[in-house]
Coordinates of C-alpha atoms in Angstrom, one line a residue:
Chain A
M185 CA -44.8 -33.8 -12.3
S186 CA -43.1 -36.4 -10.1
P187 CA -43.3 -37.5 -6.5
V188 CA -40.1 -35.6 -5.9
A189 CA -41.8 -32.3 -6.3
N190 CA -44.1 -33.0 -3.3
H191 CA -41.2 -33.2 -1.0
A192 CA -39.8 -29.7 -1.8
S193 CA -40.7 -27.7 1.2
P194 CA -42.5 -24.5 0.7
G195 CA -40.8 -21.2 1.5
I196 CA -38.2 -21.0 4.1
Q197 CA -35.7 -23.9 3.4
G198 CA -32.2 -23.5 2.0
H199 CA -31.4 -19.9 3.2
I200 CA -27.7 -19.4 3.2
E201 CA -26.0 -16.7 5.2
I202 CA -22.3 -16.2 4.8
K203 CA -20.7 -13.5 7.0
N204 CA -17.1 -12.2 6.8
L205 CA -15.8 -15.5 5.7
Y206 CA -12.1 -16.2 5.5
I207 CA -10.6 -19.5 4.4
Q208 CA -6.9 -20.3 4.6
L209 CA -5.4 -23.2 2.6
G210 CA -2.0 -24.9 2.8
S211 CA 0.2 -24.9 5.8
G212 CA 3.4 -23.3 6.9
D213 CA 5.2 -21.3 4.2
Q214 CA 2.7 -22.5 1.7
A215 CA -0.3 -21.1 3.5
F216 CA -2.4 -18.5 1.7
E217 CA -5.8 -16.9 2.0
A218 CA -8.0 -18.5 -0.6
V219 CA -11.2 -16.7 0.4
Q220 CA -11.2 -13.2 2.0
N221 CA -14.0 -11.5 3.7
V222 CA -16.9 -12.9 1.8
S223 CA -20.4 -12.0 2.9
V224 CA -23.3 -13.2 0.9
S225 CA -26.9 -13.9 1.6
I226 CA -28.7 -16.5 -0.7
K227 CA -32.4 -16.7 -0.6
P228 CA -34.2 -20.1 -0.4
G229 CA -34.7 -21.6 -3.8
E230 CA -32.3 -19.1 -5.5
F231 CA -30.0 -20.2 -8.3
V232 CA -26.7 -18.5 -7.7
C233 CA -23.6 -18.8 -10.0
L234 CA -20.2 -18.1 -8.7
L235 CA -18.1 -16.9 -11.6
G236 CA -14.4 -16.5 -11.6
P237 CA -11.1 -17.5 -13.1
S238 CA -9.4 -20.8 -12.3
G239 CA -7.9 -20.9 -8.8
C240 CA -9.8 -17.8 -7.6
G241 CA -11.2 -19.6 -4.6
K242 CA -14.7 -20.2 -5.7
S243 CA -14.4 -24.0 -5.3
T244 CA -12.9 -23.4 -1.9
L245 CA -16.0 -21.4 -0.9
L246 CA -18.1 -24.2 -2.1
G247 CA -16.1 -26.7 -0.1
A248 CA -16.7 -24.7 3.0
L249 CA -20.4 -24.6 2.3
A250 CA -20.4 -28.4 1.9
G251 CA -18.6 -28.7 5.2
H252 CA -15.4 -30.2 3.8
L253 CA -13.3 -27.2 4.5
Q254 CA -13.0 -25.3 7.8
P255 CA -13.2 -21.5 7.6
S256 CA -10.4 -19.7 9.4
D257 CA -12.8 -16.9 10.4
G258 CA -16.4 -15.8 9.8
S259 CA -19.5 -17.9 9.8
I260 CA -21.9 -19.8 7.5
H261 CA -25.5 -20.4 8.5
V262 CA -28.0 -22.5 6.6
D263 CA -31.6 -21.8 7.8
S264 CA -30.1 -20.1 10.8
L265 CA -28.1 -23.1 11.9
P266 CA -24.3 -23.1 11.9
L267 CA -22.6 -25.7 9.7
N268 CA -21.2 -28.8 11.4
G269 CA -19.4 -30.9 8.7
P270 CA -20.9 -32.4 5.6
H271 CA -24.6 -33.2 5.6
P272 CA -27.0 -34.8 3.0
E273 CA -29.1 -31.6 3.2
R274 CA -26.2 -29.9 1.4
G275 CA -25.6 -32.1 -1.7
L276 CA -22.3 -31.8 -3.5
V277 CA -21.7 -32.5 -7.2
F278 CA -18.2 -32.6 -8.5
Q279 CA -16.9 -32.0 -12.0
Q280 CA -16.5 -35.7 -12.9
H281 CA -15.7 -39.3 -11.8
T282 CA -17.1 -39.2 -8.4
L283 CA -19.7 -41.9 -8.8
F284 CA -18.8 -45.1 -7.0
P285 CA -17.4 -47.2 -9.8
W286 CA -18.3 -50.5 -8.1
K287 CA -22.0 -49.6 -7.8
T288 CA -24.5 -49.8 -10.5
V289 CA -26.3 -46.6 -11.5
M290 CA -29.3 -47.7 -9.4
D291 CA -27.2 -48.3 -6.3
N292 CA -25.2 -45.1 -6.8
V293 CA -28.5 -43.1 -6.8
A294 CA -29.9 -45.1 -3.9
F295 CA -26.8 -44.6 -1.8
G296 CA -28.1 -41.7 0.3
L297 CA -31.2 -43.7 1.2
K298 CA -29.0 -46.7 2.2
M299 CA -27.2 -44.4 4.6
K300 CA -30.5 -43.5 6.1
G301 CA -31.3 -47.2 6.7
I302 CA -34.1 -47.3 4.2
L303 CA -34.9 -50.8 2.9
R304 CA -33.7 -52.0 -0.5
A305 CA -37.0 -52.2 -2.2
E306 CA -38.0 -48.7 -1.2
R307 CA -34.6 -47.3 -2.1
H308 CA -34.8 -48.8 -5.5
K309 CA -38.3 -47.6 -6.1
R310 CA -37.3 -44.0 -5.3
A311 CA -34.0 -44.2 -7.2
G312 CA -35.9 -45.4 -10.2
E313 CA -38.2 -42.4 -10.1
L314 CA -35.3 -40.0 -10.0
L315 CA -33.5 -41.8 -12.8
E316 CA -36.6 -41.2 -14.8
L317 CA -36.6 -37.5 -13.9
V318 CA -33.0 -37.1 -15.2
G319 CA -33.8 -39.2 -18.3
L320 CA -31.9 -42.3 -17.5
A321 CA -34.6 -44.9 -17.2
G322 CA -33.3 -48.2 -18.6
F323 CA -29.8 -47.6 -17.4
E324 CA -30.3 -48.8 -13.8
Q325 CA -28.1 -51.8 -14.0
H326 CA -25.2 -50.2 -15.9
Y327 CA -21.9 -49.4 -14.2
P328 CA -20.7 -45.8 -14.4
F329 CA -17.9 -46.6 -16.8
Q330 CA -20.5 -47.8 -19.3
L331 CA -22.0 -44.3 -19.4
S332 CA -20.9 -41.2 -21.3
G333 CA -19.7 -38.2 -19.3
G334 CA -23.1 -36.4 -19.6
M335 CA -25.0 -39.4 -18.4
Q336 CA -22.6 -39.8 -15.5
Q337 CA -23.4 -36.2 -14.4
R338 CA -27.1 -37.0 -14.6
V339 CA -26.5 -39.8 -12.2
E340 CA -24.5 -37.5 -10.0
I341 CA -27.4 -35.1 -9.9
A342 CA -30.0 -37.8 -9.2
R343 CA -27.7 -39.2 -6.4
V344 CA -27.7 -35.8 -4.7
L345 CA -31.4 -35.1 -5.3
I346 CA -32.6 -38.3 -3.6
N347 CA -31.7 -36.8 -0.2
H348 CA -34.0 -33.8 -0.9
P349 CA -31.2 -31.4 -0.2
K350 CA -32.1 -27.9 0.9
V351 CA -29.0 -26.8 -1.0
M352 CA -27.3 -28.2 -4.1
L353 CA -23.6 -27.3 -4.4
M354 CA -22.2 -27.8 -7.9
D355 CA -18.5 -27.5 -8.7
E356 CA -18.3 -27.0 -12.4
P357 CA -20.5 -30.0 -12.9
F358 CA -20.5 -29.7 -16.7
G359 CA -17.0 -28.4 -17.1
A360 CA -15.7 -31.7 -18.6
L361 CA -18.5 -32.1 -21.1
D362 CA -18.4 -31.1 -24.8
A363 CA -20.3 -27.9 -25.7
Q364 CA -23.5 -29.6 -27.0
T365 CA -23.9 -32.0 -24.1
R366 CA -23.2 -29.1 -21.7
M367 CA -26.1 -27.1 -23.2
M368 CA -28.4 -30.1 -22.9
M369 CA -27.3 -30.6 -19.3
Q370 CA -27.9 -26.9 -18.4
Q371 CA -31.4 -27.2 -19.8
L372 CA -32.0 -30.5 -17.9
L373 CA -30.7 -28.9 -14.7
L374 CA -33.1 -25.9 -15.1
D375 CA -36.0 -28.3 -15.7
V376 CA -35.2 -30.3 -12.7
W377 CA -34.7 -27.2 -10.6
E378 CA -38.1 -25.9 -11.7
S379 CA -39.7 -29.0 -10.3
I380 CA -37.9 -29.2 -7.0
K381 CA -36.9 -25.6 -6.3
T382 CA -33.9 -26.2 -4.1
T383 CA -31.3 -23.5 -3.5
I384 CA -28.4 -24.0 -6.0
V385 CA -24.9 -22.6 -5.7
F386 CA -23.2 -23.3 -9.0
I387 CA -19.5 -22.8 -9.7
T388 CA -18.3 -22.1 -13.2
H389 CA -15.7 -20.1 -15.2
D390 CA -17.9 -20.2 -18.2
I391 CA -19.7 -16.8 -18.5
D392 CA -22.4 -18.1 -20.9
E393 CA -23.2 -20.8 -18.5
A394 CA -23.5 -18.5 -15.5
L395 CA -25.7 -16.0 -17.4
F396 CA -27.9 -18.7 -18.8
L397 CA -28.6 -20.5 -15.5
A398 CA -28.5 -18.1 -12.6
D399 CA -30.9 -15.8 -10.9
R400 CA -27.9 -13.9 -9.7
I401 CA -24.2 -14.1 -10.5
L402 CA -21.4 -13.4 -8.0
I403 CA -18.1 -12.5 -9.6
M404 CA -14.9 -13.4 -7.7
S405 CA -11.4 -12.0 -8.1
P406 CA -8.4 -14.3 -8.0
R407 CA -6.3 -14.7 -4.8
P408 CA -7.3 -13.7 -2.3
G409 CA -10.8 -14.6 -3.5
R410 CA -13.3 -11.8 -2.9
I411 CA -16.6 -11.1 -4.4
I412 CA -16.1 -8.0 -6.5
E413 CA -19.5 -7.7 -8.1
Q414 CA -23.0 -9.2 -8.1
T415 CA -25.5 -9.0 -10.9
V416 CA -29.2 -10.0 -10.7
L417 CA -30.4 -11.5 -13.9
E418 CA -33.9 -10.8 -14.8
F419 CA -34.2 -13.0 -17.9
V420 CA -37.6 -14.7 -17.9
R421 CA -37.9 -18.4 -17.1
P422 CA -38.2 -21.0 -18.5
R423 CA -35.1 -19.9 -20.4
K424 CA -34.5 -20.9 -24.0
P425 CA -31.3 -21.2 -26.0
E426 CA -32.3 -18.0 -28.0
L427 CA -31.4 -16.1 -24.8
L428 CA -27.7 -16.6 -25.6
T429 CA -27.9 -14.3 -28.6
S430 CA -30.2 -11.6 -27.1
D431 CA -28.8 -8.1 -26.8
R432 CA -29.1 -7.9 -23.1
F433 CA -27.3 -11.2 -22.7
I434 CA -24.4 -10.1 -24.9
Q435 CA -24.2 -6.8 -23.2
L436 CA -23.9 -8.5 -19.8
K437 CA -21.4 -11.0 -21.2
R438 CA -19.2 -8.2 -22.4
H439 CA -19.3 -6.6 -19.0
C440 CA -18.3 -9.9 -17.3
L441 CA -15.5 -10.5 -19.8
E442 CA -14.0 -7.1 -19.0
L443 CA -14.3 -7.6 -15.3
L444 CA -12.7 -11.1 -15.5
H445 CA -10.0 -9.8 -17.8
T446 CA -8.9 -7.0 -15.6
Q447 CA -9.1 -9.2 -12.6
S448 CA -7.2 -12.2 -13.9
A449 CA -3.8 -12.9 -12.4
D450 CA -0.6 -12.4 -14.4
F451 CA 0.4 -16.0 -13.8
P452 CA -1.7 -19.2 -13.9
L453 CA -3.0 -20.1 -10.4
Q454 CA -3.0 -23.6 -9.0
R455 CA -6.4 -25.2 -9.3
L456 CA -8.3 -25.4 -6.1
T457 CA -11.0 -27.9 -5.2
P458 CA -13.8 -28.1 -2.6
L459 CA -11.4 -30.3 -0.7
G460 CA -8.5 -27.8 -0.6
V461 CA -5.3 -27.6 -2.7
I462 CA -4.5 -30.3 -5.2
S463 CA -1.0 -31.5 -4.4
Chain B
M215 CA -25.7 -57.4 -20.0
G216 CA -25.8 -55.4 -23.2
S217 CA -23.4 -52.5 -22.6
I218 CA -23.3 -49.4 -24.7
T219 CA -19.9 -50.2 -26.0
E220 CA -21.0 -53.6 -27.2
A221 CA -23.9 -52.2 -29.1
D222 CA -21.8 -49.6 -30.8
S223 CA -19.0 -51.7 -32.0
I224 CA -18.8 -52.5 -35.7
P225 CA -18.6 -56.2 -36.8
A226 CA -15.7 -55.6 -39.2
E227 CA -13.6 -54.2 -36.4
R228 CA -14.4 -57.1 -34.2
I229 CA -13.2 -59.6 -36.9
D230 CA -10.0 -57.6 -37.1
L231 CA -9.7 -57.7 -33.3
N232 CA -10.2 -61.5 -33.3
R233 CA -7.5 -62.0 -35.9
R234 CA -5.1 -59.8 -33.9
E235 CA -6.0 -61.8 -30.8
A236 CA -5.4 -65.1 -32.5
G237 CA -2.0 -63.8 -33.8
R238 CA -1.0 -62.9 -30.3
R239 CA -1.9 -66.3 -28.9
L240 CA 0.1 -68.0 -31.7
R241 CA 3.1 -65.9 -30.8
R242 CA 2.8 -66.8 -27.1
V243 CA 2.6 -70.5 -27.8
S244 CA 5.5 -70.4 -30.2
S245 CA 7.6 -68.6 -27.6
I246 CA 7.2 -71.5 -25.2
A247 CA 7.8 -74.0 -28.0
I248 CA 11.1 -72.3 -28.9
C249 CA 12.2 -72.3 -25.3
V250 CA 11.6 -76.1 -25.1
L251 CA 13.4 -76.5 -28.4
L252 CA 16.5 -74.6 -27.1
W253 CA 16.4 -76.6 -23.9
H254 CA 16.3 -79.8 -26.0
L255 CA 19.2 -78.8 -28.2
A256 CA 21.3 -77.6 -25.2
S257 CA 20.7 -80.8 -23.2
T258 CA 21.0 -83.5 -25.9
R259 CA 24.2 -82.0 -27.2
H260 CA 25.6 -81.6 -23.7
M261 CA 26.5 -78.0 -24.5
D262 CA 29.3 -76.5 -22.4
L263 CA 29.6 -72.8 -22.5
G264 CA 32.3 -72.4 -19.9
V265 CA 30.3 -70.4 -17.2
I266 CA 27.3 -72.6 -17.7
T267 CA 27.1 -76.3 -18.7
F268 CA 24.3 -78.4 -19.8
Q269 CA 26.2 -81.7 -19.3
N270 CA 24.0 -83.0 -16.4
V271 CA 20.8 -81.3 -17.4
P272 CA 18.1 -83.8 -18.4
S273 CA 16.4 -83.4 -21.8
P274 CA 12.7 -82.5 -22.2
A275 CA 12.1 -86.1 -23.3
E276 CA 13.7 -87.5 -20.1
V277 CA 11.7 -85.1 -18.0
L278 CA 8.5 -86.0 -19.8
A279 CA 9.1 -89.7 -19.1
A280 CA 9.9 -89.0 -15.5
A281 CA 6.7 -86.9 -15.2
R282 CA 4.6 -89.7 -16.7
E283 CA 6.1 -92.1 -14.2
L284 CA 5.4 -89.8 -11.3
L285 CA 1.8 -89.2 -12.5
E286 CA 1.2 -93.0 -12.7
S287 CA 2.6 -93.7 -9.3
Q288 CA 0.6 -93.5 -6.1
K289 CA 3.1 -91.0 -4.6
M290 CA 1.9 -88.1 -6.7
L291 CA -1.4 -87.5 -4.9
S292 CA 0.2 -87.4 -1.4
H293 CA 2.9 -85.0 -2.6
L294 CA 0.3 -82.7 -4.2
T295 CA -2.1 -82.7 -1.2
A296 CA 0.8 -82.1 1.2
S297 CA 2.1 -79.1 -0.7
M298 CA -1.2 -77.6 -1.5
S299 CA -2.5 -77.8 2.1
R300 CA 0.8 -76.1 3.2
V301 CA 0.6 -73.4 0.6
F302 CA -3.0 -72.6 1.1
S303 CA -2.8 -72.5 4.9
G304 CA 0.2 -70.2 4.7
F305 CA -1.6 -68.1 2.1
L306 CA -4.8 -67.9 4.0
G307 CA -3.0 -66.8 7.2
A308 CA -1.1 -64.2 5.1
A309 CA -4.3 -63.0 3.5
V310 CA -6.1 -62.5 6.8
I311 CA -3.2 -60.8 8.6
G312 CA -1.9 -58.9 5.5
I313 CA -5.3 -57.4 4.6
G314 CA -6.1 -56.7 8.3
L315 CA -2.8 -55.0 9.0
G316 CA -2.8 -53.2 5.6
L317 CA -6.3 -51.7 6.2
M318 CA -5.3 -50.5 9.6
I319 CA -1.9 -49.0 8.4
G320 CA -3.5 -47.5 5.3
R321 CA -6.2 -45.8 7.3
S322 CA -4.5 -44.6 10.5
R323 CA -1.3 -42.7 10.9
F324 CA -0.9 -44.1 14.4
A325 CA -1.0 -47.7 13.1
E326 CA 1.4 -46.8 10.4
D327 CA 3.9 -45.4 12.8
T328 CA 3.7 -48.3 15.3
L329 CA 3.3 -51.3 13.0
L330 CA 5.0 -50.5 9.7
P331 CA 8.7 -50.0 10.9
P332 CA 9.1 -53.6 12.3
L333 CA 7.4 -55.1 9.3
E334 CA 9.6 -53.1 6.9
M335 CA 12.6 -54.6 8.8
L336 CA 11.3 -58.2 8.4
R337 CA 10.4 -57.8 4.8
P338 CA 13.8 -58.2 3.1
I339 CA 14.6 -61.4 5.1
P340 CA 14.4 -64.3 2.6
A341 CA 12.4 -67.5 3.3
V342 CA 15.6 -69.6 3.6
A343 CA 16.8 -67.4 6.4
W344 CA 13.7 -68.2 8.4
I345 CA 14.3 -72.0 8.4
P346 CA 16.4 -72.3 11.6
L347 CA 14.3 -69.9 13.6
S348 CA 11.0 -71.4 12.5
I349 CA 12.2 -74.9 13.5
L350 CA 12.9 -73.5 16.9
M351 CA 9.7 -71.5 17.2
F352 CA 7.1 -74.0 16.1
P353 CA 6.2 -77.3 17.8
S354 CA 5.8 -79.3 14.6
S355 CA 7.7 -79.2 11.3
E356 CA 4.3 -78.9 9.5
L357 CA 3.7 -75.6 11.2
S358 CA 7.2 -74.3 10.5
M359 CA 6.6 -75.1 6.8
I360 CA 3.3 -73.3 6.8
F361 CA 5.0 -70.3 8.5
I362 CA 7.6 -70.1 5.7
T363 CA 5.0 -70.0 3.0
F364 CA 3.2 -67.5 5.1
T365 CA 6.2 -65.1 5.2
G366 CA 6.4 -65.4 1.5
A367 CA 2.8 -64.4 0.9
L368 CA 2.4 -61.8 3.6
F369 CA 4.4 -58.9 2.3
P370 CA 3.0 -58.6 -1.2
I371 CA -0.5 -58.7 0.3
L372 CA 0.3 -56.2 3.0
L373 CA 1.9 -53.7 0.8
S374 CA -0.7 -53.9 -1.9
T375 CA -3.5 -53.4 0.7
I376 CA -1.7 -50.3 2.2
H377 CA -1.2 -48.9 -1.3
G378 CA -4.8 -49.6 -2.3
V379 CA -6.2 -47.9 0.8
E380 CA -3.9 -44.9 0.5
A381 CA -4.8 -44.4 -3.2
V382 CA -8.5 -44.0 -2.6
D383 CA -9.7 -40.9 -4.3
A384 CA -10.5 -38.3 -1.6
R385 CA -13.4 -37.0 -3.6
L386 CA -15.1 -40.4 -3.4
I387 CA -14.8 -40.2 0.4
A388 CA -16.1 -36.6 0.4
S389 CA -19.0 -37.6 -1.8
A390 CA -19.9 -40.4 0.5
R391 CA -19.8 -38.1 3.6
S392 CA -21.9 -35.5 1.8
L393 CA -24.4 -38.2 1.1
G394 CA -24.7 -39.0 4.8
S395 CA -22.0 -41.7 5.4
G396 CA -20.4 -41.9 8.8
R397 CA -16.9 -43.3 9.5
R398 CA -18.0 -46.9 9.4
A399 CA -20.0 -46.5 6.2
V400 CA -17.1 -44.7 4.5
F401 CA -14.9 -47.7 5.4
T402 CA -17.3 -50.4 4.2
E403 CA -18.9 -48.6 1.3
V404 CA -15.9 -46.7 -0.1
I405 CA -12.5 -47.7 1.3
L406 CA -12.9 -51.5 1.0
P407 CA -14.3 -51.6 -2.5
A408 CA -12.0 -48.9 -3.8
A409 CA -9.0 -50.8 -2.4
A410 CA -10.3 -54.2 -3.5
P411 CA -8.6 -54.3 -6.9
S412 CA -5.2 -53.5 -5.4
I413 CA -5.8 -56.1 -2.6
F414 CA -6.6 -58.7 -5.2
T415 CA -3.4 -57.9 -7.1
G416 CA -1.5 -58.4 -3.8
L417 CA -3.3 -61.7 -3.2
S418 CA -2.4 -62.9 -6.7
I419 CA 1.2 -62.0 -6.3
G420 CA 1.2 -63.4 -2.7
M421 CA -0.2 -66.7 -4.0
G422 CA 2.8 -66.9 -6.5
T423 CA 5.4 -66.1 -3.8
A424 CA 3.8 -68.7 -1.4
W425 CA 4.6 -71.4 -4.0
F426 CA 7.9 -69.8 -4.6
C427 CA 8.8 -70.5 -0.9
L428 CA 7.5 -74.0 -1.0
V429 CA 10.9 -75.8 -1.8
T430 CA 12.5 -73.7 0.9
A431 CA 9.8 -74.7 3.4
E432 CA 9.8 -78.4 2.5
M433 CA 13.6 -78.6 2.8
I434 CA 12.8 -78.6 6.6
A435 CA 11.4 -82.0 6.8
G436 CA 8.8 -84.5 5.8
Q437 CA 8.5 -87.2 3.3
F438 CA 5.9 -85.5 1.2
G439 CA 5.4 -82.4 -0.9
I440 CA 6.6 -81.3 -4.3
G441 CA 9.3 -79.1 -2.9
Y442 CA 10.5 -82.1 -0.8
Y443 CA 10.3 -84.3 -3.9
T444 CA 12.5 -81.8 -5.9
W445 CA 15.1 -81.5 -3.2
A446 CA 15.2 -85.2 -2.5
S447 CA 15.6 -85.9 -6.2
Y448 CA 18.8 -83.8 -6.2
T449 CA 20.2 -85.7 -3.2
I450 CA 19.6 -89.0 -4.8
Q451 CA 20.8 -87.7 -8.2
N452 CA 17.5 -88.2 -10.0
Y453 CA 18.1 -85.2 -12.3
A454 CA 15.0 -85.6 -14.5
D455 CA 12.8 -85.6 -11.4
I456 CA 14.2 -82.2 -10.2
V457 CA 12.9 -80.6 -13.4
V458 CA 9.6 -82.3 -13.0
G459 CA 9.3 -80.9 -9.5
M460 CA 10.3 -77.5 -10.7
L461 CA 7.8 -77.4 -13.5
L462 CA 5.0 -78.7 -11.3
I463 CA 5.6 -75.9 -8.8
G464 CA 5.7 -73.4 -11.7
L465 CA 2.5 -74.7 -13.1
L466 CA 0.6 -74.9 -9.8
G467 CA 1.8 -71.5 -8.7
M468 CA 0.7 -70.0 -12.0
G469 CA -2.6 -71.8 -11.9
S470 CA -3.5 -70.7 -8.4
S471 CA -2.5 -67.1 -9.1
V472 CA -4.8 -67.1 -12.2
L473 CA -7.5 -68.6 -10.0
V474 CA -7.2 -65.7 -7.5
K475 CA -7.3 -63.2 -10.3
K476 CA -10.3 -64.9 -11.9
L477 CA -12.1 -64.8 -8.5
G478 CA -11.2 -61.1 -8.2
N479 CA -12.7 -60.4 -11.6
R480 CA -15.8 -62.3 -10.7
L481 CA -16.2 -60.3 -7.5
M482 CA -15.4 -56.9 -9.2
P483 CA -17.2 -56.8 -12.5
W484 CA -16.7 -53.1 -12.7
H485 CA -13.0 -53.4 -12.5
A486 CA -12.5 -56.3 -14.9
S487 CA -14.5 -54.4 -17.6
E488 CA -12.7 -51.1 -16.9
I489 CA -9.4 -52.8 -17.6
R490 CA -10.6 -54.5 -20.7
K491 CA -11.8 -51.1 -22.0
S492 CA -8.6 -49.2 -21.5

């Protein structure tokens, strides 16, 4: 459908292998284990949702995958290579407000290409194609503050996609949007993903969202964060909103609710981010 | 550029907004008018309130006459150019050094530990206190005067720059790194533009304080400059001229601060509109 699709490599790209991963956050007396003994294998092109209550360490795990947090033990390999800091092959999308406010929509999206030293005309051509893909043609010269929250997240997605990432890491990317916009964005993300087929690791605490989007959901327990269950979702694609009210969907949702309920901490946990603890 | 917000706004609301804006402007102008009126009353009636007396204070009319006389005389231009070149040289030096040091201190803990303590110690020293030493340190009185306006402008610029750099959202830096930025690109593409609004606030305040230090600086020497003119008017008991000098400094200081702010808004369209929106 678009030139982007041609770049998606066939088969083997974006294979994530996490082995016995531990991540410690904080220092001194404040130190705690945010992620404990997590081992997961994610197939190339798989859409995985990490589901868990606030502060359970799912964003911490994502931060380690992005290369912003250093594991205290264990290993992460992407396509058999160990991680070494952040890399454009592993695109990261935050919840909100991480577009560069001083750059236009066009220049935000083209940023990754600028970092590769690609000339302006070529960057803008490719950024324009991606903006079209996420439905933002005509907004190239706007600044982020002139866009609604949903539109800003589309720009975020386009900005990451321009690097043809093997892996897209998304930290509750639609968490700050209203319910209707969120549904629209989920649909958009699935459409985009169908055309580029990159591996996606998607963090959420919204059960509906996880069940609607993912090939497989991993459920995490709060502190220390461990994966307590995984479920493969065999709903057919492309997925339609009707899925949300199907029997199987509701049955799974009830199961997840029970799991999360029994696992939730008695006290509210401090929110964690892919960059560590918010102080 | 037709922004979304503009397209959505309803005309009726805009008229209401305009009316409110006009009301505010009227209030501001009347506030100044009332101050002048009070000054007029206090000075023409030679009010004496015990702790403060207006017996020797010139009235607005006298000041206006003195101002007209000064404007018509040839001296005016040389006073103005002398002061402005001092203020702008001092300000420019302060901008270069303040922003440079501020960026270093804001980015590196080592620079913060080695550079900030002595600067913090110098900061509370008022401009007047620098006069004797600056006369001793600089070969010409012109340079000492520039140095004094420099000290006035330096610290607001330095501190705002440090603050701006330290307040950069860590997620923006992380995003840039995840998009392939190295250290240098993070600095030029993220740190600098993110700190720019704060730096411009510092520049605008620094411009004001540079003028603020002008009288102090021009007490040193010379036969030109508005600060010199103000001080000289006192020594020869030309009281109306003192106020003319004071008002000129106030006006020029305010004007050049606004100029800096305008320049900032021009260079940072995203920031200006963000402020207008909130």
